[in-house]
mmCIF file of C-alpha atoms in Angstrom:
data_model
loop_
_atom_site.group_PDB
_atom_site.id
_atom_site.type_symbol
_atom_site.label_atom_id
_atom_site.label_comp_id
_atom_site.label_asym_id
_atom_site.label_seq_id
_atom_site.Cartn_x
_atom_site.Cartn_y
_atom_site.Cartn_z
ATOM 1 C CA MET V 1 17.077 11.179 11.128
ATOM 2 C CA GLY V 2 17.871 13.170 14.262
ATOM 3 C CA ILE V 3 20.666 11.205 15.877
ATOM 4 C CA ALA V 4 21.763 12.693 19.173
ATOM 5 C CA VAL V 5 25.475 12.836 19.870
ATOM 6 C CA GLY V 6 26.653 13.532 23.390
ATOM 7 C CA LEU V 7 24.702 13.744 26.609
ATOM 8 C CA GLY V 8 21.353 15.485 26.414
ATOM 9 C CA LYS V 9 20.519 18.105 29.024
ATOM 10 C CA ASP V 10 16.845 18.509 28.154
ATOM 11 C CA SER V 11 14.121 16.234 29.486
ATOM 12 C CA GLY V 12 12.943 13.097 27.770
ATOM 13 C CA GLU V 13 9.440 14.547 27.474
ATOM 14 C CA ASP V 14 10.830 17.579 25.602
ATOM 15 C CA ARG V 15 12.842 15.403 23.232
ATOM 16 C CA LEU V 16 9.849 13.238 22.414
ATOM 17 C CA ALA V 17 7.600 16.262 21.901
ATOM 18 C CA ARG V 18 10.056 17.784 19.413
ATOM 19 C CA GLN V 19 9.916 14.571 17.408
ATOM 20 C CA GLY V 20 6.134 14.688 17.318
ATOM 21 C CA ILE V 21 5.763 11.547 19.442
ATOM 22 C CA SER V 22 2.689 11.509 21.621
ATOM 23 C CA ARG V 23 2.864 10.246 25.169
ATOM 24 C CA ARG V 24 0.264 7.635 24.238
ATOM 25 C CA ASN V 25 2.408 6.152 21.446
ATOM 26 C CA PHE V 26 5.472 6.244 23.661
ATOM 27 C CA MET V 27 3.659 4.411 26.454
ATOM 28 C CA GLN V 28 2.431 1.796 23.966
ATOM 29 C CA PHE V 29 6.058 1.127 23.063
ATOM 30 C CA CYS V 30 7.054 0.998 26.746
ATOM 31 C CA THR V 31 4.225 -1.451 27.427
ATOM 32 C CA ALA V 32 5.513 -3.750 24.660
ATOM 33 C CA VAL V 33 9.003 -3.622 26.175
ATOM 34 C CA ALA V 34 7.603 -4.325 29.653
ATOM 35 C CA VAL V 35 5.683 -7.368 28.399
ATOM 36 C CA THR V 36 8.816 -8.600 26.608
ATOM 37 C CA MET V 37 10.674 -8.346 29.919
ATOM 38 C CA GLY V 38 7.980 -10.481 31.541
ATOM 39 C CA MET V 39 6.985 -7.692 33.922
ATOM 40 C CA GLY V 40 3.463 -7.009 32.669
ATOM 41 C CA PRO V 41 1.880 -3.789 31.336
ATOM 42 C CA SER V 42 1.950 -2.104 34.757
ATOM 43 C CA PHE V 43 5.759 -1.951 34.480
ATOM 44 C CA ALA V 44 5.498 0.430 31.489
ATOM 45 C CA SER V 45 5.914 3.562 33.621
ATOM 46 C CA GLU V 46 9.250 2.287 34.941
ATOM 47 C CA VAL V 47 10.391 1.503 31.403
ATOM 48 C CA ALA V 48 9.423 5.041 30.392
ATOM 49 C CA ALA V 49 11.418 6.501 33.270
ATOM 50 C CA ALA V 50 14.501 4.525 32.240
ATOM 51 C CA LEU V 51 14.219 5.594 28.602
ATOM 52 C CA THR V 52 13.627 9.293 29.252
ATOM 53 C CA GLY V 53 16.373 9.945 31.782
ATOM 54 C CA ARG V 54 19.885 11.109 30.945
ATOM 55 C CA ARG V 55 20.865 9.690 27.597
ATOM 56 C CA THR V 56 23.343 6.860 27.935
ATOM 57 C CA SER V 57 26.182 6.864 25.434
ATOM 58 C CA ILE V 58 26.052 3.827 23.142
ATOM 59 C CA VAL V 59 28.988 2.600 21.072
ATOM 60 C CA TYR V 60 27.835 0.026 18.502
ATOM 61 C CA LEU V 61 30.655 -1.975 16.911
ATOM 62 C CA HIS V 62 30.424 -4.140 13.787
ATOM 63 C CA ALA V 63 32.669 -7.163 13.426
ATOM 64 C CA ALA V 64 32.237 -10.076 10.968
ATOM 65 C CA GLU V 65 28.514 -9.914 10.246
ATOM 66 C CA CYS V 66 25.821 -9.302 7.625
ATOM 67 C CA THR V 67 24.225 -6.261 9.350
ATOM 68 C CA GLY V 68 20.990 -8.233 9.713
ATOM 69 C CA CYS V 69 20.886 -7.508 13.446
ATOM 70 C CA SER V 70 21.080 -3.765 12.782
ATOM 71 C CA GLU V 71 18.392 -4.144 10.130
ATOM 72 C CA ALA V 72 16.155 -5.806 12.703
ATOM 73 C CA LEU V 73 16.881 -3.076 15.252
ATOM 74 C CA LEU V 74 16.116 -0.333 12.737
ATOM 75 C CA ARG V 75 12.717 -1.907 12.160
ATOM 76 C CA THR V 76 11.608 -1.328 15.734
ATOM 77 C CA TYR V 77 8.417 0.620 15.338
ATOM 78 C CA LYS V 78 5.452 2.275 17.056
ATOM 79 C CA PRO V 79 7.152 4.725 17.234
ATOM 80 C CA PHE V 80 10.004 4.103 14.825
ATOM 81 C CA LEU V 81 13.546 3.721 16.076
ATOM 82 C CA ASP V 82 14.873 6.836 14.369
ATOM 83 C CA THR V 83 12.373 9.082 16.132
ATOM 84 C CA LEU V 84 12.508 7.441 19.529
ATOM 85 C CA ILE V 85 15.440 5.267 20.484
ATOM 86 C CA LEU V 86 18.078 7.306 18.665
ATOM 87 C CA ASP V 87 16.813 10.409 20.466
ATOM 88 C CA THR V 88 16.452 8.641 23.811
ATOM 89 C CA ILE V 89 19.907 7.109 23.941
ATOM 90 C CA SER V 90 23.004 8.845 22.626
ATOM 91 C CA LEU V 91 24.089 6.604 19.775
ATOM 92 C CA ASP V 92 27.579 7.979 19.362
ATOM 93 C CA TYR V 93 28.999 5.359 16.999
ATOM 94 C CA HIS V 94 27.269 3.038 14.539
ATOM 95 C CA GLU V 95 29.021 2.600 11.201
ATOM 96 C CA THR V 96 25.882 1.743 9.233
ATOM 97 C CA ILE V 97 23.773 4.788 10.031
ATOM 98 C CA MET V 98 26.096 7.518 11.326
ATOM 99 C CA ALA V 99 26.669 10.534 9.109
ATOM 100 C CA ALA V 100 30.389 10.759 9.836
ATOM 101 C CA ALA V 101 32.902 8.715 7.852
ATOM 102 C CA GLY V 102 36.632 8.120 7.810
ATOM 103 C CA GLU V 103 38.679 10.070 10.343
ATOM 104 C CA ALA V 104 35.589 11.875 11.639
ATOM 105 C CA ALA V 105 33.966 8.546 12.480
ATOM 106 C CA GLU V 106 37.102 7.336 14.246
ATOM 107 C CA ALA V 107 37.236 10.573 16.234
ATOM 108 C CA ALA V 108 33.597 10.107 17.277
ATOM 109 C CA LEU V 109 34.430 6.608 18.494
ATOM 110 C CA GLU V 110 37.390 7.750 20.582
ATOM 111 C CA GLN V 111 35.382 10.652 21.997
ATOM 112 C CA ALA V 112 32.587 8.310 23.070
ATOM 113 C CA VAL V 113 35.012 5.859 24.660
ATOM 114 C CA ALA V 114 36.619 8.719 26.604
ATOM 115 C CA ASN V 115 33.229 9.923 27.919
ATOM 116 C CA PRO V 116 33.687 10.461 31.687
ATOM 117 C CA ASP V 117 30.088 9.366 32.278
ATOM 118 C CA GLY V 118 30.815 5.994 30.712
ATOM 119 C CA PHE V 119 29.258 4.132 27.808
ATOM 120 C CA VAL V 120 27.581 0.877 26.870
ATOM 121 C CA CYS V 121 29.139 -1.115 24.038
ATOM 122 C CA ILE V 122 27.007 -3.248 21.725
ATOM 123 C CA VAL V 123 28.822 -5.683 19.440
ATOM 124 C CA GLU V 124 27.350 -7.191 16.284
ATOM 125 C CA GLY V 125 29.282 -9.904 14.508
ATOM 126 C CA ALA V 126 31.864 -12.549 15.343
ATOM 127 C CA ILE V 127 35.502 -11.770 16.115
ATOM 128 C CA PRO V 128 37.966 -13.329 13.618
ATOM 129 C CA THR V 129 41.102 -14.491 15.432
ATOM 130 C CA ALA V 130 43.050 -16.400 12.755
ATOM 131 C CA MET V 131 46.107 -14.666 11.266
ATOM 132 C CA ASP V 132 46.121 -12.233 14.200
ATOM 133 C CA GLY V 133 42.614 -11.071 13.320
ATOM 134 C CA LYS V 134 43.524 -9.898 9.823
ATOM 135 C CA TYR V 135 40.272 -11.188 8.315
ATOM 136 C CA CYS V 136 38.364 -8.142 9.588
ATOM 137 C CA TYR V 137 39.650 -4.565 9.549
ATOM 138 C CA VAL V 138 37.773 -1.379 10.453
ATOM 139 C CA GLY V 139 39.496 1.989 10.222
ATOM 140 C CA GLY V 140 42.911 0.439 9.699
ATOM 141 C CA HIS V 141 42.681 -1.719 12.819
ATOM 142 C CA THR V 142 41.613 -5.318 13.207
ATOM 143 C CA ILE V 143 38.264 -5.581 14.934
ATOM 144 C CA TYR V 144 39.969 -7.947 17.354
ATOM 145 C CA ASP V 145 42.312 -5.167 18.498
ATOM 146 C CA THR V 146 39.554 -2.545 18.478
ATOM 147 C CA CYS V 147 37.385 -4.647 20.772
ATOM 148 C CA LYS V 148 40.392 -5.440 22.962
ATOM 149 C CA HIS V 149 40.921 -1.690 23.356
ATOM 150 C CA ILE V 150 37.281 -0.710 23.931
ATOM 151 C CA LEU V 151 35.345 -3.513 25.637
ATOM 152 C CA PRO V 152 37.189 -3.527 28.984
ATOM 153 C CA LYS V 153 36.376 0.198 29.351
ATOM 154 C CA ALA V 154 32.616 -0.182 28.858
ATOM 155 C CA GLN V 155 30.098 -0.071 31.694
ATOM 156 C CA ALA V 156 28.384 -3.003 30.018
ATOM 157 C CA VAL V 157 28.915 -5.065 26.875
ATOM 158 C CA VAL V 158 25.943 -6.489 24.991
ATOM 159 C CA CYS V 159 26.246 -8.957 22.105
ATOM 160 C CA MET V 160 23.560 -8.336 19.499
ATOM 161 C CA GLY V 161 22.986 -11.546 17.562
ATOM 162 C CA THR V 162 24.321 -15.085 17.519
ATOM 163 C CA CYS V 163 27.567 -14.174 15.740
ATOM 164 C CA SER V 164 28.864 -11.884 18.489
ATOM 165 C CA SER V 165 27.370 -14.155 21.156
ATOM 166 C CA TYR V 166 28.837 -17.477 20.015
ATOM 167 C CA GLY V 167 30.469 -17.053 16.613
ATOM 168 C CA GLY V 168 27.317 -17.845 14.621
ATOM 169 C CA ILE V 169 27.488 -18.657 10.940
ATOM 170 C CA GLN V 170 30.927 -17.018 10.755
ATOM 171 C CA ALA V 171 32.208 -19.824 12.991
ATOM 172 C CA ALA V 172 30.562 -22.608 10.987
ATOM 173 C CA ASN V 173 32.809 -25.510 9.983
ATOM 174 C CA PRO V 174 35.596 -25.259 8.836
ATOM 175 C CA ASN V 175 35.791 -21.745 10.362
ATOM 176 C CA LEU V 176 38.864 -20.649 8.418
ATOM 177 C CA THR V 177 38.808 -17.173 9.992
ATOM 178 C CA GLY V 178 38.865 -18.508 13.554
ATOM 179 C CA ALA V 179 35.666 -16.604 14.325
ATOM 180 C CA LYS V 180 34.596 -16.565 17.979
ATOM 181 C CA GLY V 181 32.049 -14.929 20.212
ATOM 182 C CA VAL V 182 32.975 -11.921 22.348
ATOM 183 C CA ASN V 183 33.122 -13.787 25.656
ATOM 184 C CA ASP V 184 35.330 -16.502 24.174
ATOM 185 C CA CYS V 185 37.783 -13.834 23.025
ATOM 186 C CA TYR V 186 37.901 -11.401 25.925
ATOM 187 C CA ALA V 187 36.887 -13.191 29.122
ATOM 188 C CA SER V 188 40.527 -13.109 30.226
ATOM 189 C CA LEU V 189 40.331 -9.289 30.146
ATOM 190 C CA GLY V 190 37.395 -9.270 32.534
ATOM 191 C CA VAL V 191 34.781 -8.805 29.817
ATOM 192 C CA LYS V 192 31.472 -10.486 30.635
ATOM 193 C CA ALA V 193 29.108 -9.683 27.806
ATOM 194 C CA ILE V 194 25.352 -10.140 27.930
ATOM 195 C CA ASN V 195 24.295 -12.297 24.983
ATOM 196 C CA ILE V 196 21.190 -11.469 22.933
ATOM 197 C CA PRO V 197 21.421 -14.279 20.347
ATOM 198 C CA GLY V 198 19.244 -14.748 17.302
ATOM 199 C CA CYS V 199 19.724 -14.564 13.555
ATOM 200 C CA PRO V 200 18.517 -11.902 13.818
ATOM 201 C CA PRO V 201 17.383 -11.349 17.415
ATOM 202 C CA ASN V 202 14.169 -9.575 18.259
ATOM 203 C CA PRO V 203 15.091 -5.904 18.831
ATOM 204 C CA LEU V 204 12.786 -5.692 21.851
ATOM 205 C CA ASN V 205 15.108 -8.121 23.644
ATOM 206 C CA LEU V 206 17.946 -5.629 23.216
ATOM 207 C CA VAL V 207 15.792 -2.678 24.293
ATOM 208 C CA GLY V 208 14.596 -4.634 27.325
ATOM 209 C CA THR V 209 18.179 -5.437 28.299
ATOM 210 C CA LEU V 210 19.187 -1.774 28.014
ATOM 211 C CA VAL V 211 16.183 -0.782 30.140
ATOM 212 C CA ALA V 212 17.196 -3.284 32.824
ATOM 213 C CA PHE V 213 20.736 -1.895 32.791
ATOM 214 C CA LEU V 214 19.545 1.721 32.994
ATOM 215 C CA GLN V 215 17.424 0.837 36.003
ATOM 216 C CA GLY V 216 20.492 -0.510 37.762
ATOM 217 C CA GLY V 217 18.928 -3.844 38.613
ATOM 218 C CA LYS V 218 20.490 -7.276 38.397
ATOM 219 C CA ILE V 219 20.136 -9.001 35.031
ATOM 220 C CA ASP V 220 19.802 -12.737 35.596
ATOM 221 C CA LEU V 221 21.659 -14.751 32.963
ATOM 222 C CA ASP V 222 21.530 -18.421 32.056
ATOM 223 C CA GLU V 223 24.615 -20.591 31.606
ATOM 224 C CA LEU V 224 25.034 -19.229 28.066
ATOM 225 C CA GLY V 225 25.015 -15.588 29.158
ATOM 226 C CA ARG V 226 21.455 -14.874 27.977
ATOM 227 C CA PRO V 227 18.943 -12.843 30.039
ATOM 228 C CA THR V 228 16.460 -15.331 31.456
ATOM 229 C CA GLN V 229 13.705 -12.748 31.023
ATOM 230 C CA PHE V 230 13.865 -13.350 27.284
ATOM 231 C CA PHE V 231 15.517 -16.755 26.932
ATOM 232 C CA GLY V 232 14.205 -18.610 29.968
ATOM 233 C CA GLN V 233 11.697 -20.787 28.109
ATOM 234 C CA SER V 234 11.964 -22.930 25.021
ATOM 235 C CA VAL V 235 10.306 -21.984 21.763
ATOM 236 C CA HIS V 236 8.488 -25.313 22.053
ATOM 237 C CA THR V 237 6.961 -24.331 25.405
ATOM 238 C CA LEU V 238 5.637 -21.016 24.062
ATOM 239 C CA CYS V 239 4.619 -22.224 20.584
ATOM 240 C CA GLU V 240 0.987 -21.922 19.529
ATOM 241 C CA ARG V 241 1.360 -25.288 17.741
ATOM 242 C CA ARG V 242 2.311 -27.009 21.014
ATOM 243 C CA LYS V 243 -1.222 -28.332 21.492
ATOM 244 C CA HIS V 244 -0.873 -30.284 18.251
ATOM 245 C CA PHE V 245 2.451 -31.741 19.430
ATOM 246 C CA ASP V 246 0.787 -32.902 22.645
ATOM 247 C CA ALA V 247 -2.054 -34.412 20.615
ATOM 248 C CA GLY V 248 0.353 -36.234 18.292
ATOM 249 C CA GLU V 249 -0.749 -34.162 15.299
ATOM 250 C CA PHE V 250 2.242 -33.596 13.007
ATOM 251 C CA ALA V 251 2.228 -32.083 9.522
ATOM 252 C CA PRO V 252 3.587 -34.632 6.987
ATOM 253 C CA SER V 253 4.722 -31.952 4.507
ATOM 254 C CA PHE V 254 4.757 -28.189 4.111
ATOM 255 C CA ASN V 255 2.061 -28.205 1.444
ATOM 256 C CA SER V 256 -0.253 -30.571 3.296
ATOM 257 C CA GLU V 257 -3.694 -29.761 4.609
ATOM 258 C CA GLU V 258 -2.410 -30.532 8.111
ATOM 259 C CA ALA V 259 0.267 -27.836 7.754
ATOM 260 C CA ARG V 260 -2.364 -25.338 6.651
ATOM 261 C CA LYS V 261 -4.388 -26.215 9.736
ATOM 262 C CA GLY V 262 -1.445 -25.292 11.963
ATOM 263 C CA TRP V 263 -0.331 -28.797 12.977
ATOM 264 C CA CYS V 264 3.085 -29.263 14.596
ATOM 265 C CA LEU V 265 6.170 -28.987 12.349
ATOM 266 C CA TYR V 266 8.425 -31.183 14.500
ATOM 267 C CA ASP V 267 8.556 -34.018 11.956
ATOM 268 C CA LEU V 268 9.627 -31.498 9.307
ATOM 269 C CA GLY V 269 12.709 -30.473 11.266
ATOM 270 C CA CYS V 270 11.526 -27.906 13.833
ATOM 271 C CA LYS V 271 14.167 -27.279 16.525
ATOM 272 C CA GLY V 272 11.770 -25.564 18.939
ATOM 273 C CA PRO V 273 12.293 -28.075 21.794
ATOM 274 C CA GLN V 274 16.059 -27.394 21.740
ATOM 275 C CA THR V 275 15.850 -23.626 21.334
ATOM 276 C CA TYR V 276 15.395 -21.009 24.028
ATOM 277 C CA ASN V 277 13.886 -17.734 22.846
ATOM 278 C CA ASN V 278 10.686 -15.715 23.149
ATOM 279 C CA CYS V 279 9.804 -15.511 19.440
ATOM 280 C CA PRO V 280 6.259 -16.933 19.862
ATOM 281 C CA LYS V 281 5.531 -14.454 22.647
ATOM 282 C CA VAL V 282 6.978 -11.240 21.221
ATOM 283 C CA LEU V 283 6.750 -11.822 17.442
ATOM 284 C CA PHE V 284 8.654 -9.652 14.977
ATOM 285 C CA ASN V 285 7.163 -6.184 14.582
ATOM 286 C CA GLU V 286 4.239 -7.575 16.596
ATOM 287 C CA THR V 287 3.182 -9.325 13.385
ATOM 288 C CA ASN V 288 4.507 -12.855 12.953
ATOM 289 C CA TRP V 289 7.296 -15.326 13.605
ATOM 290 C CA PRO V 290 8.676 -18.229 11.528
ATOM 291 C CA VAL V 291 6.646 -21.154 12.917
ATOM 292 C CA ARG V 292 3.351 -19.285 12.724
ATOM 293 C CA ALA V 293 4.269 -18.440 9.126
ATOM 294 C CA GLY V 294 4.761 -22.156 8.424
ATOM 295 C CA HIS V 295 8.541 -22.539 8.693
ATOM 296 C CA PRO V 296 10.280 -24.745 11.288
ATOM 297 C CA CYS V 297 12.414 -23.128 13.961
ATOM 298 C CA ILE V 298 16.088 -23.579 12.988
ATOM 299 C CA GLY V 299 17.450 -22.929 16.491
ATOM 300 C CA CYS V 300 19.275 -19.740 15.516
ATOM 301 C CA SER V 301 19.686 -18.515 19.112
ATOM 302 C CA GLU V 302 21.670 -21.607 20.124
ATOM 303 C CA PRO V 303 25.479 -21.955 19.934
ATOM 304 C CA ASN V 304 26.816 -23.749 16.842
ATOM 305 C CA PHE V 305 23.314 -24.057 15.403
ATOM 306 C CA TRP V 306 24.643 -23.981 11.847
ATOM 307 C CA ASP V 307 26.658 -27.159 12.406
ATOM 308 C CA GLU V 308 24.868 -28.978 15.220
ATOM 309 C CA LEU V 309 21.200 -28.380 14.337
ATOM 310 C CA THR V 310 21.423 -29.116 10.626
ATOM 311 C CA PRO V 311 19.812 -30.367 8.494
ATOM 312 C CA PHE V 312 17.148 -27.737 9.083
ATOM 313 C CA TYR V 313 14.541 -29.798 7.224
ATOM 314 C CA GLN V 314 13.456 -33.414 7.599
ATOM 315 C CA ASN V 315 11.693 -35.435 4.907
#
């Protein structure tokens, strides 16, 4: 895996060519990102320009999490993340995939934070605050203190996943660790993170947000800090089973003939009407999403979904 560290001086076209990525495959990826952003295929050239300019330094921090968001991001494909995104941005710190460890990893983090050209910080996982943050240590420091040190210095802060956005499952009742989302912890320091919730979120929503930032345009956010490009409509509105909801056709059970015919899963516990996300539009790996696969939406991109939207299933 060719992970670039530091700012690249060569052109984006040269970097892609060295990785054996054709312009056609790259433009297919850019088209998918453009469609995710709601801009249409014609916007692909602007996405390409943003992704092949000077590599932006990315610092990716892990707090209290399961690494599922990183797993989703690493499964971005056509072309794969390791041959495109990690050579298009400068991913200077990511504990899961970086080669460095121990003191070398900590030095890489401090070097990236001191970059005179600035950096973007992505946070995955909730921030434990109970017992002065002692429930989560990285490199001998609580993640609470690490984020307090780093986030105010970033050009932009992006929360990858529901845990860093709102606390997620880490903050589920009784929340003994005092887990909170990034904005709840650091708003008083001037931090205003962009939330990309989901458990896990679709990686194209993160890529689209980074593209919008690199282009220097305004990113419109809803009242929960989510980009309206990706979270402006409910899952219910976009769902391919919506026509059955409107027709009053509801599956009585998961193993029923009606369920196999694609009837609405609302009576079985689907939280699509309460959930704002673009899952039906973007899919995961352009292949499928839970409701199409026959599972109700559990509302994982909403705050406190683990407590407030349970039970996930209805008899």
